[in-house]
XYZ file of C-alpha atoms in Angstrom:
559
model
C 21.983 23.783 -1.640
C 22.955 22.423 -5.067
C 26.178 21.131 -3.519
C 24.299 18.994 -0.991
C 21.820 17.697 -3.577
C 24.714 16.072 -5.435
C 25.807 14.091 -2.368
C 22.772 12.521 -0.646
C 24.778 9.746 1.019
C 27.060 12.247 2.740
C 23.973 13.603 4.509
C 22.526 10.149 5.177
C 25.756 8.593 6.462
C 26.601 11.687 8.510
C 23.198 11.629 10.234
C 23.473 7.870 10.796
C 26.977 8.205 12.339
C 25.826 11.054 14.578
C 22.968 8.853 15.779
C 25.361 5.988 16.544
C 27.702 8.263 18.505
C 24.841 9.857 20.443
C 23.185 6.516 21.164
C 26.389 5.059 22.559
C 26.754 7.771 25.210
C 23.121 8.774 25.849
C 21.034 5.978 27.370
C 17.361 6.562 26.612
C 14.565 4.040 27.339
C 14.139 1.541 24.507
C 10.334 1.942 24.346
C 10.721 5.692 23.989
C 13.257 5.241 21.163
C 11.118 2.749 19.243
C 7.955 4.877 19.551
C 9.835 8.068 18.591
C 11.492 6.442 15.568
C 8.172 4.946 14.411
C 6.420 8.298 14.790
C 9.073 10.189 12.806
C 8.972 7.542 10.033
C 5.177 7.897 9.869
C 5.475 11.710 9.726
C 8.012 11.401 6.906
C 5.774 9.069 4.864
C 2.720 11.292 5.335
C 4.599 14.501 4.522
C 6.079 12.883 1.398
C 2.633 11.801 0.178
C 0.987 15.143 0.945
C 3.640 17.675 -0.085
C 5.482 15.904 -2.912
C 2.368 14.822 -4.767
C 0.956 18.337 -4.571
C 4.327 19.736 -5.599
C 4.796 22.021 -2.591
C 8.491 22.515 -3.244
C 8.919 24.988 -0.425
C 8.497 22.055 1.993
C 11.342 20.026 0.434
C 13.835 21.235 3.046
C 11.450 20.229 5.850
C 10.998 16.757 4.325
C 14.775 16.387 4.012
C 15.245 17.311 7.672
C 12.627 14.733 8.701
C 14.353 12.086 6.538
C 17.753 12.807 8.111
C 16.105 12.611 11.543
C 14.905 9.106 10.624
C 18.487 8.028 9.850
C 19.751 9.703 13.037
C 17.214 7.819 15.148
C 17.930 4.576 13.255
C 21.623 4.817 14.145
C 20.712 5.701 17.738
C 18.367 2.694 17.972
C 20.803 0.213 16.373
C 23.705 0.933 18.726
C 21.321 1.001 21.692
C 19.962 -2.455 20.814
C 23.492 -3.773 20.353
C 24.628 -2.416 23.731
C 21.534 -3.706 25.542
C 22.010 -7.198 24.078
C 25.674 -7.201 25.141
C 24.741 -6.150 28.681
C 22.053 -8.855 28.825
C 24.529 -11.591 27.869
C 27.157 -10.359 30.359
C 24.567 -10.166 33.137
C 23.319 -13.667 32.277
C 26.825 -15.103 32.707
C 27.438 -13.181 35.937
C 24.179 -14.463 37.473
C 24.594 -18.078 36.346
C 26.720 -20.677 38.217
C 28.764 -21.989 35.279
C 30.385 -25.460 35.364
C 32.060 -25.160 31.983
C 31.635 -23.591 28.578
C 32.403 -24.562 24.973
C 33.929 -22.122 22.514
C 35.057 -22.504 18.910
C 38.168 -20.718 17.670
C 37.329 -18.237 14.898
C 40.568 -16.242 14.618
C 44.214 -16.496 15.697
C 44.982 -12.852 16.423
C 48.606 -12.826 17.579
C 51.529 -14.775 19.008
C 54.602 -13.936 21.097
C 57.390 -16.101 22.501
C 55.361 -16.925 25.620
C 51.703 -16.455 24.746
C 49.248 -16.642 21.884
C 45.990 -14.761 21.560
C 42.879 -16.071 19.854
C 39.273 -15.087 19.362
C 36.593 -17.690 19.989
C 32.836 -17.804 19.557
C 30.911 -18.986 22.620
C 28.759 -22.021 21.834
C 27.147 -23.212 25.051
C 27.420 -22.659 28.786
C 26.574 -25.527 31.125
C 25.005 -24.824 34.519
C 23.998 -28.001 36.367
C 21.461 -29.779 34.171
C 20.870 -26.681 32.060
C 22.644 -26.031 28.779
C 22.444 -22.374 27.737
C 23.307 -21.143 24.249
C 25.146 -17.855 24.633
C 26.052 -15.686 21.621
C 29.151 -13.546 21.886
C 32.913 -13.667 21.448
C 35.646 -14.282 23.990
C 39.314 -13.274 23.825
C 41.502 -16.137 25.086
C 45.194 -16.088 26.000
C 47.063 -19.419 25.892
C 50.684 -20.583 26.286
C 52.546 -20.282 22.971
C 53.782 -23.882 22.970
C 50.262 -25.341 22.662
C 49.088 -25.981 19.102
C 45.609 -24.686 18.361
C 43.971 -23.834 15.021
C 40.917 -22.245 13.505
C 37.805 -24.340 14.061
C 39.063 -26.133 17.202
C 36.397 -26.630 19.856
C 37.667 -26.118 23.409
C 36.067 -26.822 26.766
C 36.926 -24.597 29.736
C 35.769 -25.653 33.251
C 35.342 -22.059 34.356
C 33.089 -19.045 33.892
C 33.821 -16.561 31.059
C 35.116 -13.376 32.625
C 33.718 -9.988 31.548
C 36.139 -7.112 31.087
C 36.570 -4.886 34.107
C 34.980 -1.458 34.330
C 37.335 1.559 34.393
C 38.941 1.853 37.824
C 39.091 5.668 37.780
C 37.153 8.567 36.240
C 38.215 9.564 32.690
C 40.201 6.333 32.310
C 40.095 4.707 28.868
C 37.054 2.418 28.836
C 38.635 -0.774 27.493
C 35.513 -2.745 28.366
C 33.303 -0.480 26.248
C 35.832 -0.576 23.411
C 35.818 -4.400 23.338
C 32.022 -4.608 23.628
C 31.674 -2.332 20.589
C 33.867 -4.840 18.717
C 31.498 -7.641 19.777
C 33.988 -9.167 22.277
C 32.254 -9.573 25.635
C 34.610 -11.778 27.666
C 38.268 -12.665 28.127
C 40.210 -15.466 29.799
C 43.829 -16.355 30.610
C 44.280 -20.137 30.452
C 47.133 -22.467 31.377
C 47.766 -25.885 29.818
C 45.558 -27.650 32.353
C 42.766 -25.065 32.287
C 41.188 -26.192 29.020
C 40.688 -29.227 26.809
C 40.537 -29.413 23.027
C 37.617 -31.736 22.363
C 37.415 -31.345 18.585
C 40.096 -30.491 16.011
C 38.551 -30.051 12.604
C 38.521 -27.142 10.192
C 34.866 -26.329 9.448
C 33.800 -26.764 5.831
C 32.857 -23.132 5.337
C 34.199 -20.117 3.459
C 36.353 -19.007 6.382
C 37.915 -22.452 6.686
C 38.610 -22.604 2.949
C 40.134 -19.125 3.121
C 42.540 -20.053 5.908
C 43.562 -23.290 4.171
C 44.262 -21.301 0.992
C 46.344 -18.817 2.980
C 48.372 -21.570 4.650
C 49.047 -23.125 1.226
C 50.378 -19.795 -0.010
C 52.593 -19.390 3.073
C 54.007 -22.890 2.576
C 54.840 -22.081 -1.037
C 56.608 -18.871 -0.032
C 58.752 -20.688 2.554
C 59.586 -23.364 0.001
C 60.647 -21.119 -2.903
C 61.893 -17.868 -1.277
C 65.240 -18.101 0.531
C 65.577 -14.816 2.447
C 63.536 -14.728 5.684
C 62.810 -10.989 5.420
C 61.532 -11.372 1.850
C 59.364 -14.287 3.006
C 57.884 -12.135 5.757
C 57.266 -9.238 3.354
C 55.558 -11.391 0.707
C 53.370 -13.096 3.298
C 52.410 -9.736 4.852
C 51.598 -8.053 1.525
C 49.516 -10.940 0.178
C 47.872 -12.411 3.284
C 48.108 -9.613 5.861
C 49.857 -11.935 8.330
C 52.741 -10.057 9.998
C 53.844 -12.755 12.457
C 56.991 -13.570 10.445
C 58.529 -10.083 10.717
C 61.374 -9.600 13.171
C 61.128 -6.621 15.512
C 64.046 -4.720 13.940
C 62.591 -4.761 10.416
C 59.145 -3.794 11.711
C 60.650 -0.813 13.588
C 62.390 0.308 10.379
C 59.062 0.333 8.522
C 57.501 2.196 11.441
C 60.238 4.839 11.492
C 60.033 5.358 7.727
C 56.271 5.900 7.940
C 55.277 2.990 5.686
C 54.159 0.392 8.216
C 50.676 0.700 6.683
C 51.774 -1.344 3.640
C 52.229 -4.400 5.894
C 48.541 -4.429 6.846
C 46.491 -5.550 3.869
C 43.707 -2.978 3.594
C 42.411 -0.249 1.303
C 45.841 0.508 -0.191
C 46.346 -3.050 -1.438
C 42.787 -3.511 -2.682
C 43.071 -0.078 -4.337
C 46.260 -1.139 -6.161
C 44.578 -4.330 -7.389
C 41.525 -2.264 -8.417
C 43.683 0.252 -10.321
C 45.628 -2.481 -12.159
C 42.439 -4.338 -13.086
C 40.917 -1.126 -14.445
C 44.003 -0.606 -16.609
C 43.850 -4.165 -17.950
C 40.102 -4.032 -18.648
C 40.003 -0.444 -19.941
C 38.905 -1.502 -23.483
C 35.811 -3.105 -21.962
C 34.596 0.206 -20.490
C 33.655 1.661 -23.894
C 30.125 0.218 -23.976
C 27.459 -1.095 -21.625
C 28.011 -4.808 -22.330
C 31.762 -4.400 -21.854
C 31.267 -2.710 -18.496
C 29.184 -5.643 -17.264
C 31.862 -8.069 -18.459
C 34.475 -5.986 -16.628
C 32.365 -6.144 -13.458
C 32.030 -9.936 -13.748
C 35.822 -10.240 -14.109
C 36.903 -7.876 -11.322
C 34.496 -8.957 -8.562
C 35.842 -12.564 -8.448
C 39.378 -11.166 -8.193
C 38.249 -9.057 -5.230
C 36.835 -12.221 -3.666
C 40.148 -14.015 -4.208
C 42.029 -11.163 -2.481
C 39.627 -11.405 0.474
C 40.101 -15.187 0.655
C 43.906 -14.900 0.636
C 43.762 -12.576 3.659
C 41.556 -14.915 5.670
C 38.490 -12.718 5.109
C 39.935 -10.066 7.426
C 37.481 -7.245 8.294
C 39.755 -4.488 6.906
C 39.979 -6.173 3.493
C 36.264 -6.964 3.407
C 35.509 -3.281 4.099
C 37.778 -2.215 1.249
C 36.320 -4.835 -1.094
C 32.792 -3.604 -0.329
C 33.837 0.018 -0.907
C 35.575 -0.569 -4.254
C 32.841 -2.981 -5.408
C 30.190 -0.295 -4.874
C 32.355 2.265 -6.725
C 32.746 -0.212 -9.610
C 29.014 -0.969 -9.708
C 28.273 2.751 -9.890
C 30.524 3.147 -12.938
C 29.076 -0.026 -14.496
C 25.550 1.345 -14.225
C 26.918 4.576 -15.757
C 25.456 6.665 -12.963
C 26.233 10.365 -13.279
C 27.225 10.620 -9.648
C 30.280 11.500 -7.655
C 32.613 8.836 -6.317
C 31.990 10.428 -2.911
C 28.438 9.060 -2.950
C 29.744 5.540 -3.587
C 32.298 5.814 -0.768
C 29.737 7.078 1.740
C 27.197 4.473 0.584
C 29.723 1.717 1.341
C 30.346 3.219 4.791
C 26.595 3.389 5.437
C 26.071 -0.284 4.481
C 29.000 -1.429 6.641
C 27.698 0.531 9.640
C 24.233 -0.968 9.127
C 25.895 -4.389 9.352
C 27.857 -3.463 12.500
C 27.665 0.019 14.088
C 30.741 -0.899 16.132
C 32.900 -0.398 13.017
C 32.688 3.341 13.701
C 35.118 2.986 16.646
C 37.626 0.778 14.838
C 40.835 2.632 14.007
C 41.250 0.718 10.739
C 37.780 1.780 9.576
C 38.487 5.439 10.368
C 41.934 5.441 8.731
C 40.738 3.631 5.580
C 37.940 6.066 4.871
C 40.007 9.106 5.875
C 42.780 8.083 3.447
C 40.359 7.385 0.582
C 38.490 10.666 1.109
C 41.794 12.538 1.309
C 42.931 11.101 -2.018
C 39.560 11.824 -3.673
C 39.385 15.421 -2.439
C 42.966 16.661 -2.204
C 44.878 14.708 -4.861
C 43.247 16.373 -7.942
C 43.828 19.817 -6.384
C 47.490 19.164 -5.609
C 48.070 17.523 -8.993
C 46.699 20.581 -10.821
C 49.281 22.864 -9.204
C 52.079 21.445 -11.299
C 51.735 19.865 -14.748
C 54.894 18.242 -16.104
C 55.536 17.317 -19.722
C 57.659 14.217 -19.243
C 55.608 11.127 -18.313
C 58.099 9.882 -15.712
C 58.274 13.182 -13.817
C 54.470 13.489 -14.001
C 54.118 9.940 -12.655
C 56.437 10.738 -9.734
C 54.478 13.923 -9.015
C 51.247 11.922 -9.021
C 52.711 9.525 -6.434
C 53.773 12.456 -4.268
C 50.288 14.003 -4.390
C 48.606 10.664 -3.563
C 50.899 10.115 -0.561
C 50.561 13.709 0.633
C 46.754 13.678 0.279
C 46.390 10.468 2.308
C 48.828 11.700 4.963
C 47.057 15.056 5.348
C 43.626 13.421 5.707
C 44.787 10.854 8.262
C 47.015 13.258 10.226
C 44.506 13.998 13.057
C 43.929 10.266 13.583
C 47.569 9.113 13.400
C 48.667 11.787 15.859
C 45.788 10.981 18.227
C 46.113 7.176 18.195
C 49.810 6.532 17.503
C 51.399 9.684 19.018
C 54.088 9.875 16.317
C 54.855 11.484 12.975
C 57.253 10.126 10.306
C 59.248 13.106 9.012
C 60.261 11.549 5.680
C 56.966 9.909 4.748
C 56.954 11.580 1.320
C 60.353 10.118 0.410
C 59.595 6.644 1.784
C 56.175 6.470 0.113
C 57.788 7.572 -3.139
C 59.513 4.171 -3.059
C 56.873 2.189 -1.168
C 53.863 2.786 -3.436
C 55.611 1.855 -6.751
C 57.256 -1.123 -5.040
C 53.909 -2.347 -3.680
C 52.279 -1.776 -7.078
C 54.856 -4.121 -8.631
C 55.345 -6.570 -5.766
C 51.676 -7.472 -5.198
C 51.003 -8.492 -8.839
C 54.383 -10.266 -8.803
C 53.331 -12.236 -5.730
C 50.040 -13.188 -7.413
C 51.970 -14.244 -10.508
C 54.289 -16.292 -8.267
C 51.312 -18.344 -7.072
C 49.826 -18.849 -10.540
C 53.180 -20.023 -11.960
C 54.046 -22.239 -8.981
C 53.763 -25.527 -10.973
C 56.134 -24.110 -13.667
C 59.409 -24.370 -11.750
C 61.750 -22.580 -14.180
C 59.446 -19.606 -14.772
C 58.597 -19.494 -11.061
C 62.322 -19.457 -10.224
C 62.878 -16.328 -12.333
C 59.882 -14.600 -10.738
C 61.180 -15.479 -7.253
C 64.630 -14.125 -8.129
C 63.161 -10.845 -9.353
C 60.964 -10.472 -6.255
C 63.879 -11.217 -3.909
C 66.207 -8.666 -5.517
C 63.427 -6.044 -5.595
C 62.571 -6.657 -1.932
C 66.205 -6.527 -0.777
C 66.717 -3.247 -2.635
C 63.565 -1.901 -0.988
C 64.797 -2.967 2.463
C 68.069 -1.111 1.913
C 66.224 2.068 0.860
C 63.972 1.908 3.914
C 66.947 1.398 6.221
C 68.718 4.403 4.674
C 65.649 6.612 5.163
C 65.165 5.331 8.689
C 68.772 6.201 9.578
C 68.284 9.861 8.637
C 68.254 12.255 11.624
C 64.810 12.992 13.026
C 63.103 10.318 10.932
C 60.410 9.804 13.567
C 58.948 12.527 15.786
C 57.848 10.802 19.002
C 55.967 11.273 21.257
C 53.366 13.699 19.888
C 50.868 14.089 22.704
C 47.634 15.624 21.476
C 44.132 15.498 22.927
C 40.823 14.789 21.223
C 40.215 18.551 21.160
C 43.519 19.118 19.333
C 42.633 16.376 16.853
C 39.255 17.983 16.104
C 40.907 21.381 15.656
C 43.393 19.885 13.165
C 40.472 18.267 11.325
C 38.712 21.660 11.089
C 41.968 23.144 9.823
C 42.141 20.517 7.048
C 38.505 21.177 6.041
C 39.205 24.916 5.816
C 42.339 24.211 3.769
C 40.262 22.206 1.284
C 37.703 25.016 0.996
C 40.487 27.552 0.330
C 42.136 25.378 -2.343
C 38.936 24.158 -4.013
C 36.670 27.201 -3.939
C 39.280 29.971 -3.589
C 37.655 31.109 -0.328
C 40.712 33.044 0.785
C 38.741 34.795 3.503
C 38.770 31.485 5.371
C 42.547 31.786 5.740
C 41.911 33.992 8.751
C 40.049 31.160 10.481
C 42.937 28.797 9.651
C 45.419 31.160 11.279
C 43.118 31.490 14.299
C 42.915 27.696 14.745
C 46.697 27.350 14.389
C 47.225 30.052 17.000
C 44.699 28.389 19.301
C 46.560 25.057 19.105
C 49.958 26.724 19.631
C 48.811 28.965 22.489
C 47.016 26.078 24.181
C 50.242 24.047 24.374
C 52.434 27.088 25.038
C 50.307 28.034 28.056
C 51.119 24.686 29.665
C 54.811 24.845 28.742
C 55.580 28.449 29.716
C 53.273 28.555 32.723
C 54.147 25.326 34.557
C 52.682 26.645 37.806
C 49.225 26.212 36.304
C 49.914 22.579 35.373
C 49.090 20.937 38.675
C 47.138 17.704 38.708
C 46.807 14.276 40.273
C 46.761 11.278 37.924
C 45.483 7.867 38.986
C 46.605 4.622 37.326
C 45.583 1.001 37.757
C 48.599 -1.139 36.847
C 47.794 -4.857 37.102
C 45.195 -4.103 39.736
C 47.555 -1.963 41.809
C 46.621 1.743 42.163
C 49.441 4.185 41.343
C 49.225 7.940 42.032
C 51.222 10.512 40.043
C 51.516 14.084 41.293
C 52.243 16.607 38.524
C 53.653 20.020 39.466
C 54.693 22.035 36.417
C 57.403 20.112 34.555
C 57.971 17.722 37.466
C 56.085 14.594 38.397
C 56.246 12.342 41.453
C 54.984 8.772 41.826
C-alpha cells in the first residue's frame, strides 16, 4: 500500500487510460454515462466530506476506489463524446448534397516522386444556398509536381469522402484508426480537381514555426556540401526526413537507429540533459532553480518551433517541462509521477493520443530508462570515467530497447540484432551533433567560425555514416519478419514486468512465472510449426477494392 501512495498519478492515469480503451469499444448511451459519472462524482464528494473530516481512516481505500472510478468514467465519457462528434460530422456530410468545400492546409505530411500527401482543416461546405461550417480534418493526395504550402486555401468541387469501413471481419479498422487521430475524410485529387484560391502563410505560431524551419533548411543547403550530411542535419534538427535517400534510410533501419531521425523524446531529452549540466550551479537554491526554469523553458519552445510544432516533440516538451517544474518546486516525489502526470494531461487534451505509436513508444522508452537503467548500472561499477560513461550508454540503450520491445515487434515486425553496438555510436554522436547544429545556426552570420563548425559536423557525420554501414553489413543485422500477435506482445510485456520485480525487489520466486510465460510463447508458436495439419484457415483480403482469398493448409498457402 505504501508503494501505491507514492505514485498517485500512476493510479489516476491507469484508470483514465482503461476508461478510454473501454469507452472506445463499448458503446453505452450518452445519457446513462453522464448520469452515472455525475452520480459517482457526487458520491465521492459526499464520502470525502463525511469520512475524511471524521477521520474514518478505514474507509480511505473505499474513497480511493471511488476516486479511480471517477477517472475511469471520465476517460470513458471523453472518448465517447469524441467518437459521437466524429460520427455526427461524417453523417452530416453523407446526408448533404455538397457542391464544393473549402479546406486550409495545416501540414505537409509526405512526398514521393508521383504524389504528395497533406493534411487540411475543413472550413466550410457549400450545399445550394447553405454554407455549413464543418470541423474536422481531411487527408488529401495531390500530384507531386503541384506546389502547395502550409496555409493555402483550396476549393474542391466535390464531397469529402469518409474512410471505408473494414471489408471483412477482424480486418484492421483503418477508418477507426484515422478517426481517433481526428482525421475524418480523405480525397485523391488531380490537377483539375481543385483550385488554390488563397496562398498566404497565416500569421500564427504554426506559420512562424514553419518559416523558421525553412530558413534553417536553406542555411543547411547553402553551407553544407554533402547531401547525406544535409539530410541528417535537417532530420535531427527539424524532424523532416524528406531529404534522405532510400539506401541511407535502410541502413539506419537495419542498424536499429532509425529512431534518431524522428525528432522526439530522445532529442528533447538530450537537450534537457545538456541544459541541466550547463545550469547545474543554479540548482543549489530556490531562486536559482526558478532562474533555471525560466532559461530552459524558452529553449524547449525553440526546439518545438524548429520542428514545426510536431505532436511528438510537443508531447516530449510537455513531459520534460513537468519534470523540470517538479524539481523546481522541490517536490519530494518520484519522477514517475511527473511522467504519468504529463501523459494524463496530454490524454485529457486528446484521448486519441493513446492509439498513436509515437506516444506509446515515447513513454515506454522513458519509463524503461527510469526503471531499468539504475538497476543495470548498479550491476557493474567501473573506476575509469570513460569506461563508466560507455557502460552508462549501454544501460540506457538496453533499458529503452527492453521497454519498447513488445511494441516494436508488434508494429514493425523486426528486430535489429546489433542495436547495442549501433546505439553505442548513435547516442554520443547525437549528443554532440544536435548542439553543434544549434551552434551552426547561431554562428551563421560569422562566416569563418561557421565554416569551421560546418567542417567538423561534416567529418563527424561522414564517420558516423561509415560506422553505420559497417554495422549494417554484418550478418544477421536485421531479423525480419517477426510475426507476433497482440497476445504475444502482452505476454512479453508481462515478462518484462516480472523481470523488473525480480531485479528490483529480489523476488526470485517470480522467476518461475517468467519461465512459464517463456514456455507458453515458445509452445504456442511451436504448436503451429510442428503441427501444420492444425493450421488450416481461410484469409480474406481487400486489395484496391478487389476481394482476394488465401487458403492456408499447414505450411502451404494458395491464392
